[in-house]
mmCIF file of C-alpha atoms and ligand atoms in Angstrom:
data_model
loop_
_atom_site.group_PDB
_atom_site.id
_atom_site.type_symbol
_atom_site.label_atom_id
_atom_site.label_comp_id
_atom_site.label_asym_id
_atom_site.label_seq_id
_atom_site.Cartn_x
_atom_site.Cartn_y
_atom_site.Cartn_z
ATOM 1 C CA MET A 1041 33.916 -15.952 -5.915
ATOM 2 C CA THR A 1042 32.440 -18.595 -8.468
ATOM 3 C CA GLY A 1043 34.327 -18.624 -11.839
ATOM 4 C CA ARG A 1044 37.720 -18.021 -10.507
ATOM 5 C CA ASN A 1045 40.292 -20.467 -12.035
ATOM 6 C CA GLN A 1046 41.597 -21.846 -8.707
ATOM 7 C CA THR A 1047 41.553 -24.923 -6.699
ATOM 8 C CA VAL A 1048 40.971 -24.510 -2.990
ATOM 9 C CA ILE A 1049 43.503 -26.699 -1.173
ATOM 10 C CA SER A 1050 42.320 -28.801 1.643
ATOM 11 C CA GLU A 1051 45.752 -29.723 3.267
ATOM 12 C CA PHE A 1052 49.425 -28.277 3.752
ATOM 13 C CA PHE A 1053 52.715 -30.036 3.952
ATOM 14 C CA LEU A 1054 55.181 -29.153 6.728
ATOM 15 C CA LEU A 1055 58.779 -29.464 5.503
ATOM 16 C CA GLY A 1056 60.086 -29.560 9.061
ATOM 17 C CA LEU A 1057 63.695 -28.879 9.811
ATOM 18 C CA PRO A 1058 66.428 -28.565 7.367
ATOM 19 C CA ILE A 1059 68.222 -31.475 8.902
ATOM 20 C CA HIS A 1060 70.255 -34.003 6.815
ATOM 21 C CA PRO A 1061 68.744 -37.291 6.386
ATOM 22 C CA GLY A 1062 71.569 -39.136 8.165
ATOM 23 C CA GLN A 1063 71.133 -37.328 11.126
ATOM 24 C CA GLN A 1064 67.482 -37.556 11.251
ATOM 25 C CA ASN A 1065 67.251 -39.944 14.129
ATOM 26 C CA LEU A 1066 70.040 -38.303 16.198
ATOM 27 C CA PHE A 1067 67.653 -34.986 16.142
ATOM 28 C CA TYR A 1068 64.463 -37.007 16.798
ATOM 29 C CA ALA A 1069 66.175 -38.465 19.869
ATOM 30 C CA LEU A 1070 67.033 -35.039 20.948
ATOM 31 C CA PHE A 1071 63.990 -33.320 20.395
ATOM 32 C CA LEU A 1072 61.850 -36.228 22.178
ATOM 33 C CA ALA A 1073 64.126 -35.844 25.267
ATOM 34 C CA MET A 1074 63.566 -31.973 25.261
ATOM 35 C CA TYR A 1075 60.006 -32.419 24.837
ATOM 36 C CA LEU A 1076 59.628 -35.044 27.469
ATOM 37 C CA THR A 1077 61.738 -32.841 29.909
ATOM 38 C CA THR A 1078 59.644 -29.942 29.423
ATOM 39 C CA VAL A 1079 56.540 -31.834 29.746
ATOM 40 C CA LEU A 1080 57.738 -33.738 33.133
ATOM 41 C CA GLY A 1081 59.694 -30.454 34.445
ATOM 42 C CA ASN A 1082 56.546 -28.258 34.133
ATOM 43 C CA LEU A 1083 54.141 -30.908 35.288
ATOM 44 C CA LEU A 1084 56.443 -31.482 38.442
ATOM 45 C CA ILE A 1085 56.117 -27.829 39.204
ATOM 46 C CA ILE A 1086 52.401 -27.791 38.718
ATOM 47 C CA ILE A 1087 52.001 -30.673 41.015
ATOM 48 C CA LEU A 1088 54.400 -29.593 43.686
ATOM 49 C CA ILE A 1089 52.698 -26.333 44.016
ATOM 50 C CA ARG A 1090 49.311 -27.766 44.174
ATOM 51 C CA LEU A 1091 50.271 -30.078 46.646
ATOM 52 C CA ASP A 1092 52.215 -27.916 49.011
ATOM 53 C CA TYR A 1093 50.445 -25.289 51.208
ATOM 54 C CA ASN A 1094 53.418 -23.047 51.620
ATOM 55 C CA LEU A 1095 53.408 -22.436 48.037
ATOM 56 C CA HIS A 1096 50.247 -21.068 47.578
ATOM 57 C CA THR A 1097 51.293 -17.594 47.286
ATOM 58 C CA PRO A 1098 50.832 -15.259 44.336
ATOM 59 C CA MET A 1099 54.282 -15.756 43.130
ATOM 60 C CA TYR A 1100 54.041 -19.632 42.738
ATOM 61 C CA LEU A 1101 50.426 -19.545 41.520
ATOM 62 C CA PHE A 1102 51.497 -17.571 38.717
ATOM 63 C CA LEU A 1103 54.616 -19.504 38.227
ATOM 64 C CA SER A 1104 52.343 -22.792 38.075
ATOM 65 C CA ASN A 1105 50.115 -20.936 35.158
ATOM 66 C CA LEU A 1106 53.172 -20.031 33.576
ATOM 67 C CA SER A 1107 54.337 -23.840 33.654
ATOM 68 C CA PHE A 1108 50.782 -24.873 32.570
ATOM 69 C CA SER A 1109 51.218 -22.382 29.574
ATOM 70 C CA ASP A 1110 54.934 -23.675 28.753
ATOM 71 C CA LEU A 1111 53.497 -27.160 28.449
ATOM 72 C CA CYS A 1112 50.599 -26.492 26.393
ATOM 73 C CA PHE A 1113 52.664 -23.973 24.209
ATOM 74 C CA SER A 1114 55.465 -26.916 23.388
ATOM 75 C CA SER A 1115 52.563 -29.063 23.023
ATOM 76 C CA VAL A 1116 51.129 -27.501 19.937
ATOM 77 C CA THR A 1117 54.048 -27.769 17.720
ATOM 78 C CA MET A 1118 56.579 -30.863 19.337
ATOM 79 C CA PRO A 1119 54.217 -33.669 18.748
ATOM 80 C CA LYS A 1120 53.532 -32.855 15.303
ATOM 81 C CA LEU A 1121 57.320 -32.265 14.576
ATOM 82 C CA LEU A 1122 58.304 -35.594 16.064
ATOM 83 C CA GLN A 1123 55.844 -37.296 14.297
ATOM 84 C CA ILE A 1124 56.674 -35.291 10.653
ATOM 85 C CA MET A 1125 60.357 -36.390 11.376
ATOM 86 C CA GLN A 1126 59.548 -40.106 12.124
ATOM 87 C CA SER A 1127 56.787 -41.044 9.244
ATOM 88 C CA GLN A 1128 57.588 -38.913 6.381
ATOM 89 C CA ASP A 1129 53.988 -38.178 6.273
ATOM 90 C CA LEU A 1130 54.337 -34.228 6.053
ATOM 91 C CA SER A 1131 50.488 -33.608 5.705
ATOM 92 C CA ILE A 1132 48.275 -31.525 7.923
ATOM 93 C CA PRO A 1133 44.893 -30.779 7.155
ATOM 94 C CA TYR A 1134 43.950 -27.107 6.505
ATOM 95 C CA THR A 1135 41.542 -26.744 9.490
ATOM 96 C CA GLY A 1136 44.659 -28.598 11.475
ATOM 97 C CA CYS A 1137 46.807 -26.027 10.274
ATOM 98 C CA LEU A 1138 44.595 -23.048 11.345
ATOM 99 C CA THR A 1139 43.871 -24.520 14.945
ATOM 100 C CA GLN A 1140 47.639 -25.275 15.492
ATOM 101 C CA MET A 1141 48.242 -21.486 14.540
ATOM 102 C CA TYR A 1142 45.204 -20.406 16.976
ATOM 103 C CA PHE A 1143 46.921 -22.208 19.727
ATOM 104 C CA PHE A 1144 50.382 -21.560 18.892
ATOM 105 C CA LEU A 1145 49.235 -17.628 19.169
ATOM 106 C CA PHE A 1146 47.307 -17.936 22.035
ATOM 107 C CA PHE A 1147 49.950 -19.651 24.326
ATOM 108 C CA ALA A 1148 52.437 -17.404 23.000
ATOM 109 C CA ASP A 1149 50.746 -14.407 24.242
ATOM 110 C CA LEU A 1150 49.799 -16.024 27.345
ATOM 111 C CA GLU A 1151 53.294 -16.457 28.310
ATOM 112 C CA SER A 1152 53.942 -12.862 27.323
ATOM 113 C CA PHE A 1153 51.131 -11.761 29.631
ATOM 114 C CA LEU A 1154 52.036 -14.140 32.454
ATOM 115 C CA LEU A 1155 55.757 -12.664 32.523
ATOM 116 C CA VAL A 1156 54.302 -9.152 32.842
ATOM 117 C CA VAL A 1157 52.025 -10.395 35.670
ATOM 118 C CA MET A 1158 54.866 -12.089 37.386
ATOM 119 C CA ALA A 1159 56.975 -8.800 37.025
ATOM 120 C CA TYR A 1160 54.262 -6.845 38.521
ATOM 121 C CA ASP A 1161 53.749 -9.105 41.419
ATOM 122 C CA ARG A 1162 57.686 -9.215 42.067
ATOM 123 C CA TYR A 1163 57.552 -5.104 41.847
ATOM 124 C CA VAL A 1164 54.752 -4.910 44.539
ATOM 125 C CA ALA A 1165 56.589 -7.756 46.838
ATOM 126 C CA ILE A 1166 59.810 -5.683 46.688
ATOM 127 C CA CYS A 1167 58.785 -1.972 46.337
ATOM 128 C CA PHE A 1168 55.739 -1.979 48.692
ATOM 129 C CA PRO A 1169 56.614 -5.307 51.219
ATOM 130 C CA LEU A 1170 54.537 -3.953 54.008
ATOM 131 C CA HIS A 1171 51.196 -3.614 51.294
ATOM 132 C CA TYR A 1172 52.055 -6.865 49.700
ATOM 133 C CA ILE A 1173 48.934 -8.810 51.051
ATOM 134 C CA THR A 1174 46.693 -6.182 50.856
ATOM 135 C CA ILE A 1175 47.447 -5.449 47.257
ATOM 136 C CA MET A 1176 47.898 -9.013 45.706
ATOM 137 C CA ARG A 1177 44.546 -10.192 47.300
ATOM 138 C CA PRO A 1178 43.499 -13.483 45.757
ATOM 139 C CA LYS A 1179 40.699 -11.715 43.698
ATOM 140 C CA LEU A 1180 43.050 -9.548 42.038
ATOM 141 C CA CYS A 1181 45.210 -12.340 41.357
ATOM 142 C CA LEU A 1182 42.415 -14.379 39.740
ATOM 143 C CA SER A 1183 41.441 -11.235 37.790
ATOM 144 C CA LEU A 1184 45.086 -10.697 36.334
ATOM 145 C CA VAL A 1185 45.067 -14.269 34.958
ATOM 146 C CA VAL A 1186 41.579 -14.114 33.746
ATOM 147 C CA LEU A 1187 42.333 -10.913 31.842
ATOM 148 C CA SER A 1188 45.435 -12.514 30.346
ATOM 149 C CA TRP A 1189 43.231 -15.588 29.013
ATOM 150 C CA VAL A 1190 40.500 -12.989 27.485
ATOM 151 C CA LEU A 1191 43.157 -10.742 25.714
ATOM 152 C CA THR A 1192 45.139 -13.734 24.403
ATOM 153 C CA MET A 1193 41.819 -15.451 23.151
ATOM 154 C CA LEU A 1194 40.813 -12.406 21.229
ATOM 155 C CA HIS A 1195 44.110 -11.945 19.658
ATOM 156 C CA ALA A 1196 44.635 -15.319 18.408
ATOM 157 C CA MET A 1197 40.918 -15.174 17.289
ATOM 158 C CA LEU A 1198 41.600 -12.322 15.131
ATOM 159 C CA HIS A 1199 44.527 -13.496 13.291
ATOM 160 C CA THR A 1200 42.933 -17.204 12.824
ATOM 161 C CA LEU A 1201 39.655 -15.310 11.376
ATOM 162 C CA LEU A 1202 41.906 -13.095 8.983
ATOM 163 C CA MET A 1203 43.844 -16.102 7.898
ATOM 164 C CA ALA A 1204 40.556 -18.185 7.269
ATOM 165 C CA ARG A 1205 39.689 -15.553 4.614
ATOM 166 C CA LEU A 1206 42.504 -16.120 2.444
ATOM 167 C CA TYR A 1207 42.683 -18.379 -0.472
ATOM 168 C CA PHE A 1208 45.445 -20.982 -0.895
ATOM 169 C CA CYS A 1209 45.974 -22.321 -4.487
ATOM 170 C CA VAL A 1210 48.929 -23.881 -5.866
ATOM 171 C CA ASP A 1211 51.667 -23.744 -3.497
ATOM 172 C CA ASN A 1212 50.807 -25.694 -0.100
ATOM 173 C CA VAL A 1213 54.219 -26.539 1.173
ATOM 174 C CA ILE A 1214 55.483 -24.793 4.322
ATOM 175 C CA PRO A 1215 59.152 -24.190 4.787
ATOM 176 C CA HIS A 1216 58.765 -24.477 8.681
ATOM 177 C CA PHE A 1217 58.128 -27.002 11.303
ATOM 178 C CA PHE A 1218 54.650 -25.629 12.362
ATOM 179 C CA CYS A 1219 51.968 -23.501 10.656
ATOM 180 C CA ASP A 1220 53.621 -20.300 11.369
ATOM 181 C CA THR A 1221 51.344 -17.131 10.685
ATOM 182 C CA SER A 1222 54.015 -15.146 8.355
ATOM 183 C CA ALA A 1223 55.254 -18.512 6.448
ATOM 184 C CA LEU A 1224 51.247 -19.141 5.740
ATOM 185 C CA LEU A 1225 50.799 -15.271 4.605
ATOM 186 C CA LYS A 1226 53.903 -16.029 2.218
ATOM 187 C CA LEU A 1227 51.835 -18.764 0.528
ATOM 188 C CA ALA A 1228 48.385 -17.142 0.058
ATOM 189 C CA CYS A 1229 46.831 -16.175 -3.491
ATOM 190 C CA SER A 1230 44.577 -13.573 -2.061
ATOM 191 C CA ASP A 1231 45.766 -10.081 -1.298
ATOM 192 C CA THR A 1232 47.621 -10.081 2.437
ATOM 193 C CA GLN A 1233 48.053 -6.564 2.813
ATOM 194 C CA VAL A 1234 45.447 -6.501 5.862
ATOM 195 C CA ASN A 1235 46.757 -9.428 7.285
ATOM 196 C CA GLU A 1236 50.152 -8.140 7.342
ATOM 197 C CA LEU A 1237 48.965 -4.859 8.542
ATOM 198 C CA VAL A 1238 47.408 -6.512 11.575
ATOM 199 C CA VAL A 1239 50.307 -8.827 12.145
ATOM 200 C CA PHE A 1240 52.344 -5.600 12.401
ATOM 201 C CA ILE A 1241 50.214 -3.413 14.488
ATOM 202 C CA MET A 1242 49.009 -6.206 16.863
ATOM 203 C CA GLY A 1243 52.356 -7.918 17.217
ATOM 204 C CA GLY A 1244 53.911 -4.774 18.030
ATOM 205 C CA LEU A 1245 51.504 -3.971 20.958
ATOM 206 C CA ILE A 1246 51.433 -7.553 22.070
ATOM 207 C CA LEU A 1247 55.237 -7.644 22.256
ATOM 208 C CA VAL A 1248 56.378 -4.249 22.927
ATOM 209 C CA ILE A 1249 53.737 -3.104 25.377
ATOM 210 C CA PRO A 1250 54.650 -6.486 27.927
ATOM 211 C CA PHE A 1251 58.180 -5.896 27.433
ATOM 212 C CA LEU A 1252 58.285 -2.351 28.115
ATOM 213 C CA LEU A 1253 56.149 -3.074 31.201
ATOM 214 C CA ILE A 1254 58.374 -5.705 32.409
ATOM 215 C CA ILE A 1255 61.528 -3.425 32.169
ATOM 216 C CA VAL A 1256 59.564 -0.481 33.955
ATOM 217 C CA SER A 1257 58.923 -2.925 36.974
ATOM 218 C CA TYR A 1258 62.522 -4.238 37.088
ATOM 219 C CA VAL A 1259 64.053 -0.913 36.908
ATOM 220 C CA ARG A 1260 61.831 0.166 39.790
ATOM 221 C CA ILE A 1261 62.718 -2.943 41.593
ATOM 222 C CA VAL A 1262 66.512 -2.279 41.041
ATOM 223 C CA SER A 1263 66.533 1.243 42.079
ATOM 224 C CA SER A 1264 64.212 0.686 45.155
ATOM 225 C CA ILE A 1265 67.193 -1.851 46.374
ATOM 226 C CA LEU A 1266 69.756 0.328 45.451
ATOM 227 C CA ARG A 1267 68.147 2.950 47.701
ATOM 228 C CA VAL A 1268 68.586 1.141 50.841
ATOM 229 C CA PRO A 1269 71.203 -1.402 50.335
ATOM 230 C CA SER A 1270 71.355 -4.356 52.884
ATOM 231 C CA ALA A 1271 73.321 -7.290 51.776
ATOM 232 C CA SER A 1272 70.282 -9.828 52.461
ATOM 233 C CA GLY A 1273 67.811 -7.972 50.833
ATOM 234 C CA ILE A 1274 69.959 -7.505 47.612
ATOM 235 C CA ARG A 1275 70.699 -11.141 47.697
ATOM 236 C CA LYS A 1276 66.986 -12.026 48.031
ATOM 237 C CA ALA A 1277 65.947 -9.739 45.454
ATOM 238 C CA PHE A 1278 68.467 -10.858 42.885
ATOM 239 C CA SER A 1279 67.760 -14.576 43.357
ATOM 240 C CA THR A 1280 64.286 -14.174 42.447
ATOM 241 C CA CYS A 1281 64.463 -11.198 39.919
ATOM 242 C CA GLY A 1282 67.443 -12.786 38.304
ATOM 243 C CA SER A 1283 65.642 -15.834 37.603
ATOM 244 C CA HIS A 1284 62.729 -13.961 36.267
ATOM 245 C CA LEU A 1285 65.084 -11.579 34.030
ATOM 246 C CA SER A 1286 66.433 -14.630 32.358
ATOM 247 C CA VAL A 1287 63.438 -16.011 31.166
ATOM 248 C CA VAL A 1288 62.072 -12.654 29.977
ATOM 249 C CA SER A 1289 65.404 -12.167 28.231
ATOM 250 C CA LEU A 1290 65.570 -15.667 26.595
ATOM 251 C CA PHE A 1291 61.588 -15.483 25.358
ATOM 252 C CA TYR A 1292 61.706 -11.616 24.138
ATOM 253 C CA GLY A 1293 65.071 -11.673 23.002
ATOM 254 C CA THR A 1294 64.379 -14.435 20.419
ATOM 255 C CA VAL A 1295 60.545 -13.267 19.618
ATOM 256 C CA ILE A 1296 61.543 -9.528 19.282
ATOM 257 C CA GLY A 1297 64.816 -10.531 17.229
ATOM 258 C CA LEU A 1298 62.651 -12.372 14.828
ATOM 259 C CA TYR A 1299 60.051 -9.681 14.734
ATOM 260 C CA LEU A 1300 62.284 -6.674 14.286
ATOM 261 C CA CYS A 1301 64.425 -8.422 11.818
ATOM 262 C CA PRO A 1302 62.335 -9.054 9.220
ATOM 263 C CA SER A 1303 63.612 -11.759 6.995
ATOM 264 C CA ALA A 1304 65.244 -11.792 3.372
ATOM 265 C CA SER A 1305 63.383 -14.588 1.433
ATOM 266 C CA ASN A 1306 66.384 -16.990 1.890
ATOM 267 C CA SER A 1307 66.548 -16.842 5.646
ATOM 268 C CA THR A 1308 64.452 -19.557 6.509
ATOM 269 C CA LEU A 1309 67.021 -21.235 8.357
ATOM 270 C CA LYS A 1310 67.438 -18.367 10.755
ATOM 271 C CA GLU A 1311 63.969 -17.971 11.110
ATOM 272 C CA THR A 1312 63.497 -21.705 12.076
ATOM 273 C CA VAL A 1313 66.438 -21.862 14.548
ATOM 274 C CA MET A 1314 65.262 -18.867 16.401
ATOM 275 C CA ALA A 1315 61.469 -20.074 16.464
ATOM 276 C CA MET A 1316 63.152 -23.302 17.887
ATOM 277 C CA MET A 1317 64.679 -21.302 20.565
ATOM 278 C CA TYR A 1318 61.257 -19.885 21.847
ATOM 279 C CA THR A 1319 58.843 -22.837 20.980
ATOM 280 C CA VAL A 1320 61.499 -25.711 22.384
ATOM 281 C CA VAL A 1321 64.170 -23.973 24.366
ATOM 282 C CA THR A 1322 62.256 -21.800 26.717
ATOM 283 C CA PRO A 1323 59.287 -23.910 27.906
ATOM 284 C CA MET A 1324 62.170 -26.341 28.830
ATOM 285 C CA LEU A 1325 64.162 -23.983 30.476
ATOM 286 C CA ASN A 1326 61.782 -22.479 32.558
ATOM 287 C CA PRO A 1327 60.948 -24.982 35.489
ATOM 288 C CA PHE A 1328 64.795 -25.282 35.584
ATOM 289 C CA ILE A 1329 65.432 -21.647 36.001
ATOM 290 C CA TYR A 1330 62.828 -21.232 38.520
ATOM 291 C CA SER A 1331 63.101 -24.129 40.600
ATOM 292 C CA LEU A 1332 66.769 -25.340 40.571
ATOM 293 C CA ARG A 1333 68.233 -22.484 42.586
ATOM 294 C CA ASN A 1334 65.094 -22.094 44.623
ATOM 295 C CA ARG A 1335 65.130 -22.879 48.362
ATOM 296 C CA ASP A 1336 61.245 -22.897 48.561
ATOM 297 C CA MET A 1337 60.774 -25.424 45.630
ATOM 298 C CA LYS A 1338 63.372 -27.768 46.904
ATOM 299 C CA GLY A 1339 61.649 -27.602 50.474
ATOM 300 C CA ALA A 1340 58.357 -28.322 49.009
ATOM 301 C CA LEU A 1341 59.694 -31.332 46.869
ATOM 302 C CA GLN A 1342 61.218 -32.665 50.358
ATOM 303 C CA ARG A 1343 58.086 -31.997 52.272
ATOM 304 C CA VAL A 1344 55.677 -33.635 49.601
ATOM 305 C CA ILE A 1345 57.770 -36.910 49.255
ATOM 306 C CA CYS A 1346 58.148 -37.272 53.016
ATOM 307 C CA LYS A 1347 54.719 -36.665 53.900
ATOM 308 C CA ARG A 1348 53.418 -39.100 51.168
ATOM 309 C CA LYS A 1349 56.165 -41.745 52.208
ATOM 310 C CA ILE A 1350 57.136 -42.282 48.974
ATOM 311 C CA PRO A 1351 60.336 -44.578 49.154
ATOM 312 C CA PHE A 1352 62.846 -41.686 49.136
ATOM 313 C CA SER A 1353 63.289 -41.679 52.817
ATOM 314 C CA LEU A 1354 67.278 -41.208 52.947
ATOM 315 C CA TRP A 1355 66.091 -37.612 52.196
ATOM 316 C CA CYS A 1356 63.714 -37.039 55.174
HETATM 317 C C1 NAG B 1914 46.679 -19.460 38.048
HETATM 318 O O1 NAG B 1914 46.652 -18.669 38.892
HETATM 319 C C2 NAG B 1914 45.310 -18.287 39.580
HETATM 320 C C3 NAG B 1914 45.239 -17.227 40.601
HETATM 321 O O2 NAG B 1914 46.544 -16.626 41.195
HETATM 322 C C4 NAG B 1914 45.119 -19.520 40.502
HETATM 323 O O3 NAG B 1914 43.848 -19.300 41.329
HETATM 324 C C5 NAG B 1914 45.038 -20.991 39.785
HETATM 325 O O4 NAG B 1914 45.031 -22.190 40.531
HETATM 326 C C6 NAG B 1914 46.431 -20.864 38.706
HETATM 327 N N1 NAG B 1914 46.324 -22.077 37.725
HETATM 328 C C7 NAG B 1914 47.202 -22.925 37.868
HETATM 329 C C8 NAG B 1914 46.976 -24.111 36.772
HETATM 330 O O5 NAG B 1914 48.236 -22.922 38.539
#
C-alpha cells in the first residue's frame, strides 16, 4: 500500500440535518424532548417490569429487552446529533465513526430479532394456549435472547471489519446525521464492490427473513382466532397483537422502504427523514404503544407506587 499518493484521513464531518439556521434552536428543543421521552419512557418500562413480579412473564421480559434495545439504539445517534446541532463542531474521529456504525447496526438488528421473538411468543400464546407454559420455559426465552445477541454481534462485526478495510482520502463530509453505512460507502476511494454485495445480501437476509417470520406468525394468529370466534378472545388477541403489529410496521416499513427503494444521488433529504423515522420516532413510540393501552402495565405502575409509599397516595 505504500507509494500510493493519498492521505488517509483521521476524521469525518457529519453535516447533520438539512435545517435552516433560523430554525436550529426549535429543532434542537424538539429532538432533545424526543430523546428525553425515549430515555424516560423506556427506562420506566424496564424498571416497572423488573420491580413488579406479575410482569415476570416471557412477553414482558421480551418487552423489557426491546426497551433496552430502543434506549441504546437512540443513544447511539441522538447525543451526537444534539451535540452537532449545538456546538457547530461537526467532526467525528475515524474510530468514533466506525464505533457508531457498529453499535447502530448492532441495536437495529437486535430490535429486528426481538420483534421476531415477540411475535413467536404471541403465536405460541394464542395458538397453543394450553402448552404455553411448557413451551416458553425460561431456558428457551433466555436462549432466544442470547441467540439474537450473538447473531447481531456477528453481523455488525462483519460490516464494521469490511468498512475498516476501505481507504478514505479526499472527501470526508458525510451528508447525514450519523455514520451510516451507505453514506460512508459513497465516500470511500477504494473499491466498495464487496461491501455493497455484503450489504445487499446480509441486509436482505436480516430484514426479509425476520419480516416474513413475523408475518407468518400473525397470519397464523389471525386464522386461529377466526376459527373459534369469541368476543372476548378476539378483543384480547387484537389488543396485544395490534400494538405489536403497529410497532412492526413502523420499524420495517421505514427500513424496508429505505432499503428497497435505492436512492438517486439527490435524495439525501428523503433518506435522512426516513432514517429519522426509525432511529428517533420508533424507539420513542414503542413504550407508549405497548403500555398506554395496557392494563397490566398500568396495574403494575399502581402497585409499585403504592407499595413504595411514594407520595401519589391519591391513586391507591
Ligand atoms: C431479557 O430477556 C431474558 C429472557 O427472558 C431475561 O432473563 C432478561 O432479564 C431480559 N433482560 C432485560 C434487560 O429485561
